[in-house]
mmCIF file of C-alpha atoms in Angstrom:
data_model
loop_
_atom_site.group_PDB
_atom_site.id
_atom_site.type_symbol
_atom_site.label_atom_id
_atom_site.label_comp_id
_atom_site.label_asym_id
_atom_site.label_seq_id
_atom_site.Cartn_x
_atom_site.Cartn_y
_atom_site.Cartn_z
ATOM 1 C CA MET A 1 -24.697 41.231 -51.476
ATOM 2 C CA GLN A 2 -22.472 40.372 -54.421
ATOM 3 C CA SER A 3 -23.121 41.509 -57.956
ATOM 4 C CA ASP A 4 -20.894 39.212 -59.964
ATOM 5 C CA GLY A 5 -23.660 36.732 -60.702
ATOM 6 C CA LEU A 6 -26.952 35.568 -59.331
ATOM 7 C CA SER A 7 -25.420 32.977 -57.018
ATOM 8 C CA GLY A 8 -24.302 35.707 -54.614
ATOM 9 C CA TYR A 9 -27.748 37.143 -54.017
ATOM 10 C CA ALA A 10 -29.488 36.882 -50.695
ATOM 11 C CA GLU A 11 -32.624 34.810 -50.315
ATOM 12 C CA PRO A 12 -35.488 36.482 -52.171
ATOM 13 C CA ALA A 13 -37.631 38.811 -50.116
ATOM 14 C CA VAL A 14 -41.362 38.275 -50.415
ATOM 15 C CA ALA A 15 -43.540 41.267 -51.163
ATOM 16 C CA ALA A 16 -46.442 40.723 -48.779
ATOM 17 C CA ASP A 17 -48.392 43.791 -49.868
ATOM 18 C CA ALA A 18 -48.460 42.598 -53.487
ATOM 19 C CA ALA A 19 -50.119 39.231 -52.880
ATOM 20 C CA ALA A 20 -52.174 37.749 -55.693
ATOM 21 C CA ALA A 21 -55.466 35.997 -55.066
ATOM 22 C CA ASP A 22 -54.157 32.710 -56.482
ATOM 23 C CA GLY A 23 -51.013 32.824 -54.337
ATOM 24 C CA THR A 24 -48.546 32.316 -57.200
ATOM 25 C CA THR A 25 -45.269 34.157 -56.981
ATOM 26 C CA GLU A 26 -42.599 35.137 -59.467
ATOM 27 C CA THR A 27 -38.924 35.770 -58.786
ATOM 28 C CA TRP A 28 -37.477 38.980 -60.164
ATOM 29 C CA VAL A 29 -33.963 40.446 -60.190
ATOM 30 C CA THR A 30 -34.069 44.069 -59.074
ATOM 31 C CA PHE A 31 -31.776 46.921 -59.986
ATOM 32 C CA GLN A 32 -31.690 50.668 -59.638
ATOM 33 C CA LEU A 33 -31.602 53.321 -62.313
ATOM 34 C CA ASP A 34 -31.526 56.847 -60.907
ATOM 35 C CA GLU A 35 -33.972 56.715 -57.986
ATOM 36 C CA GLN A 36 -36.268 54.071 -59.523
ATOM 37 C CA THR A 37 -36.153 50.322 -58.878
ATOM 38 C CA TYR A 38 -36.698 48.092 -61.909
ATOM 39 C CA ALA A 39 -37.015 44.322 -62.175
ATOM 40 C CA LEU A 40 -36.522 41.557 -64.737
ATOM 41 C CA HIS A 41 -37.705 37.958 -64.490
ATOM 42 C CA ILE A 42 -34.916 35.924 -62.929
ATOM 43 C CA TRP A 43 -34.938 33.555 -65.915
ATOM 44 C CA GLU A 44 -34.157 36.481 -68.243
ATOM 45 C CA VAL A 45 -31.024 37.460 -66.316
ATOM 46 C CA GLU A 46 -27.902 35.523 -67.198
ATOM 47 C CA ARG A 47 -25.630 37.348 -64.783
ATOM 48 C CA ILE A 48 -24.532 40.722 -63.479
ATOM 49 C CA VAL A 49 -21.019 42.093 -63.914
ATOM 50 C CA ARG A 50 -19.174 45.348 -63.316
ATOM 51 C CA ALA A 51 -19.358 47.844 -66.161
ATOM 52 C CA VAL A 52 -16.619 47.901 -68.787
ATOM 53 C CA GLU A 53 -15.831 50.259 -71.652
ATOM 54 C CA VAL A 54 -18.556 50.506 -74.287
ATOM 55 C CA LYS A 55 -17.540 50.840 -77.944
ATOM 56 C CA PRO A 56 -19.999 53.093 -79.830
ATOM 57 C CA VAL A 57 -21.602 51.638 -82.958
ATOM 58 C CA PRO A 58 -22.192 54.040 -85.863
ATOM 59 C CA GLU A 59 -25.740 54.345 -87.198
ATOM 60 C CA SER A 60 -27.349 52.671 -84.192
ATOM 61 C CA PRO A 61 -30.613 53.796 -82.595
ATOM 62 C CA SER A 62 -30.129 56.316 -79.789
ATOM 63 C CA HIS A 63 -30.875 53.753 -77.082
ATOM 64 C CA ILE A 64 -28.126 51.390 -78.315
ATOM 65 C CA ARG A 65 -25.046 52.814 -76.565
ATOM 66 C CA GLY A 66 -22.666 50.496 -78.380
ATOM 67 C CA VAL A 67 -21.209 47.055 -77.805
ATOM 68 C CA VAL A 68 -19.103 45.353 -75.163
ATOM 69 C CA ASN A 69 -16.963 42.258 -75.266
ATOM 70 C CA ILE A 70 -17.684 40.089 -72.253
ATOM 71 C CA GLN A 71 -15.671 36.873 -72.185
ATOM 72 C CA GLY A 72 -15.515 36.707 -75.969
ATOM 73 C CA ARG A 73 -19.190 37.551 -76.522
ATOM 74 C CA VAL A 74 -19.959 40.822 -78.257
ATOM 75 C CA LEU A 75 -23.224 42.179 -76.894
ATOM 76 C CA PRO A 76 -25.240 45.336 -77.598
ATOM 77 C CA VAL A 77 -25.699 47.770 -74.707
ATOM 78 C CA VAL A 78 -29.298 48.997 -74.403
ATOM 79 C CA ASP A 79 -29.486 52.265 -72.450
ATOM 80 C CA LEU A 80 -32.779 52.242 -70.544
ATOM 81 C CA ARG A 81 -32.565 55.975 -69.864
ATOM 82 C CA ALA A 82 -32.421 56.743 -73.584
ATOM 83 C CA ARG A 83 -35.040 54.071 -74.308
ATOM 84 C CA PHE A 84 -37.445 55.751 -71.903
ATOM 85 C CA GLY A 85 -36.730 59.261 -73.219
ATOM 86 C CA GLN A 86 -34.888 60.335 -70.072
ATOM 87 C CA PRO A 87 -31.582 62.217 -69.872
ATOM 88 C CA THR A 88 -28.629 59.890 -70.296
ATOM 89 C CA ARG A 89 -25.316 59.904 -68.481
ATOM 90 C CA ASP A 90 -21.939 58.324 -68.995
ATOM 91 C CA ILE A 91 -21.548 54.752 -67.815
ATOM 92 C CA GLY A 92 -19.145 54.646 -64.890
ATOM 93 C CA LEU A 93 -16.924 51.849 -63.683
ATOM 94 C CA ASP A 94 -19.029 51.659 -60.488
ATOM 95 C CA ASP A 95 -22.101 50.817 -62.563
ATOM 96 C CA HIS A 96 -23.274 47.296 -63.260
ATOM 97 C CA PHE A 97 -24.130 45.490 -66.469
ATOM 98 C CA ILE A 98 -27.102 43.164 -66.415
ATOM 99 C CA ILE A 99 -26.659 40.541 -69.114
ATOM 100 C CA ALA A 100 -30.182 39.560 -70.083
ATOM 101 C CA ASN A 101 -31.628 37.174 -72.642
ATOM 102 C CA THR A 102 -34.591 37.854 -74.896
ATOM 103 C CA SER A 103 -36.166 35.077 -76.935
ATOM 104 C CA THR A 104 -33.622 35.627 -79.731
ATOM 105 C CA THR A 105 -30.605 37.528 -78.434
ATOM 106 C CA SER A 106 -28.630 38.635 -75.396
ATOM 107 C CA VAL A 107 -28.282 42.285 -74.418
ATOM 108 C CA VAL A 108 -26.553 44.336 -71.746
ATOM 109 C CA LEU A 109 -28.532 46.771 -69.601
ATOM 110 C CA PRO A 110 -26.472 49.292 -67.607
ATOM 111 C CA ALA A 111 -27.700 49.865 -64.045
ATOM 112 C CA ASP A 112 -26.606 52.144 -61.226
ATOM 113 C CA ALA A 113 -26.810 49.255 -58.761
ATOM 114 C CA ALA A 114 -27.831 45.602 -58.646
ATOM 115 C CA LEU A 115 -30.143 45.165 -55.669
ATOM 116 C CA GLY A 116 -30.948 41.447 -55.467
ATOM 117 C CA SER A 117 -33.885 39.172 -56.021
ATOM 118 C CA LEU A 118 -37.481 39.582 -54.956
ATOM 119 C CA GLU A 119 -40.446 37.218 -54.945
ATOM 120 C CA VAL A 120 -43.702 38.975 -55.761
ATOM 121 C CA SER A 121 -47.309 38.158 -56.438
ATOM 122 C CA GLY A 122 -49.762 40.410 -58.148
ATOM 123 C CA GLY A 123 -49.055 43.940 -59.211
ATOM 124 C CA PHE A 124 -50.966 46.067 -61.665
ATOM 125 C CA VAL A 125 -50.637 46.898 -65.333
ATOM 126 C CA PRO A 126 -49.917 50.579 -65.971
ATOM 127 C CA HIS A 127 -52.247 52.518 -68.245
ATOM 128 C CA ASP A 128 -50.127 55.604 -68.921
ATOM 129 C CA ASP A 129 -49.059 56.036 -72.509
ATOM 130 C CA ASP A 130 -45.432 57.094 -72.262
ATOM 131 C CA GLU A 131 -42.393 55.227 -73.534
ATOM 132 C CA ARG A 132 -41.436 53.765 -70.177
ATOM 133 C CA THR A 133 -44.859 52.388 -69.255
ATOM 134 C CA ARG A 134 -45.228 50.802 -72.697
ATOM 135 C CA CYS A 135 -42.137 48.730 -71.806
ATOM 136 C CA LEU A 136 -43.483 47.539 -68.447
ATOM 137 C CA GLN A 137 -45.086 44.209 -67.732
ATOM 138 C CA LYS A 138 -46.487 45.471 -64.449
ATOM 139 C CA ILE A 139 -45.886 47.689 -61.453
ATOM 140 C CA VAL A 140 -45.543 46.016 -58.074
ATOM 141 C CA PRO A 141 -45.915 47.897 -54.776
ATOM 142 C CA VAL A 142 -43.356 46.723 -52.209
ATOM 143 C CA ASP A 143 -42.938 48.385 -48.814
ATOM 144 C CA GLY A 144 -44.330 51.697 -50.043
ATOM 145 C CA GLU A 145 -42.181 51.716 -53.187
ATOM 146 C CA LEU A 146 -43.285 50.963 -56.749
ATOM 147 C CA ILE A 147 -41.103 48.394 -58.541
ATOM 148 C CA TYR A 148 -41.256 48.640 -62.341
ATOM 149 C CA ALA A 149 -41.209 45.112 -63.760
ATOM 150 C CA LEU A 150 -39.883 45.336 -67.317
ATOM 151 C CA ASP A 151 -41.074 43.393 -70.329
ATOM 152 C CA LEU A 152 -37.640 42.732 -71.834
ATOM 153 C CA GLU A 153 -39.006 41.860 -75.281
ATOM 154 C CA ARG A 154 -40.774 45.242 -75.459
ATOM 155 C CA VAL A 155 -37.728 47.087 -74.136
ATOM 156 C CA VAL A 156 -35.517 45.642 -76.857
ATOM 157 C CA PHE A 157 -37.853 45.167 -79.834
ATOM 158 C CA ARG A 158 -40.954 47.360 -79.347
ATOM 159 C CA ASP A 159 -40.311 50.033 -81.944
ATOM 160 C CA GLY A 160 -38.530 47.830 -84.478
ATOM 161 C CA SER A 161 -35.301 49.841 -84.276
ATOM 162 C CA PHE A 162 -33.271 46.966 -82.852
ATOM 163 C CA SER A 163 -32.073 44.407 -85.312
ATOM 164 C CA ASP A 164 -30.068 41.330 -84.521
ATOM 165 C CA ARG A 165 -26.983 42.788 -86.196
ATOM 166 C CA ASP A 166 -23.762 40.885 -86.230
ATOM 167 C CA PHE A 167 -22.256 42.935 -83.419
ATOM 168 C CA ALA A 168 -19.062 40.866 -83.427
ATOM 169 C CA SER A 169 -18.247 41.987 -86.972
ATOM 170 C CA VAL A 170 -19.180 45.579 -86.072
ATOM 171 C CA LEU A 171 -16.737 45.474 -83.141
ATOM 172 C CA ALA A 172 -14.007 43.984 -85.352
ATOM 173 C CA GLU A 173 -14.492 46.831 -87.849
ATOM 174 C CA LEU A 174 -14.347 49.423 -85.056
ATOM 175 C CA GLU A 175 -11.133 47.982 -83.656
ATOM 176 C CA MET A 176 -9.501 48.036 -87.108
ATOM 177 C CA THR A 177 -10.140 51.767 -87.575
#
């Protein structure tokens, strides 16, 4: 399975044990963070690339690791570990960057591994009240594992700490110092 874009992914697997009564399915892109599998709607994912160096941005929220320049586009890096209140770690060159699009901006989400695509039906909405579950759209059981389907808008904008800053000018300032 390739991770340089969605075109290299295998045919989506269908989660039979998560079937909805109406039979509708959704396609999700799955990735791993620590031992947990997460998913984003396939239409939110622009592509997946290998990790590159992240430039820190002063005075950013703790879950904004910095910015990256990917083919001339300066994008903020949203650290899901920090966002969910979990211990963070350095981003390694073996990690992947998921370039994802919200309704107003594009962001980069670091992941330990890009797993592929998955077609699912159903799932359940979590009722826990911690930071991670507040950012989930639903949880989908697949082959005895729980896949956490993220609500990207909530991940990026939920607490109001993310603003659509001009990250290109921030990067230019950082490179001049």
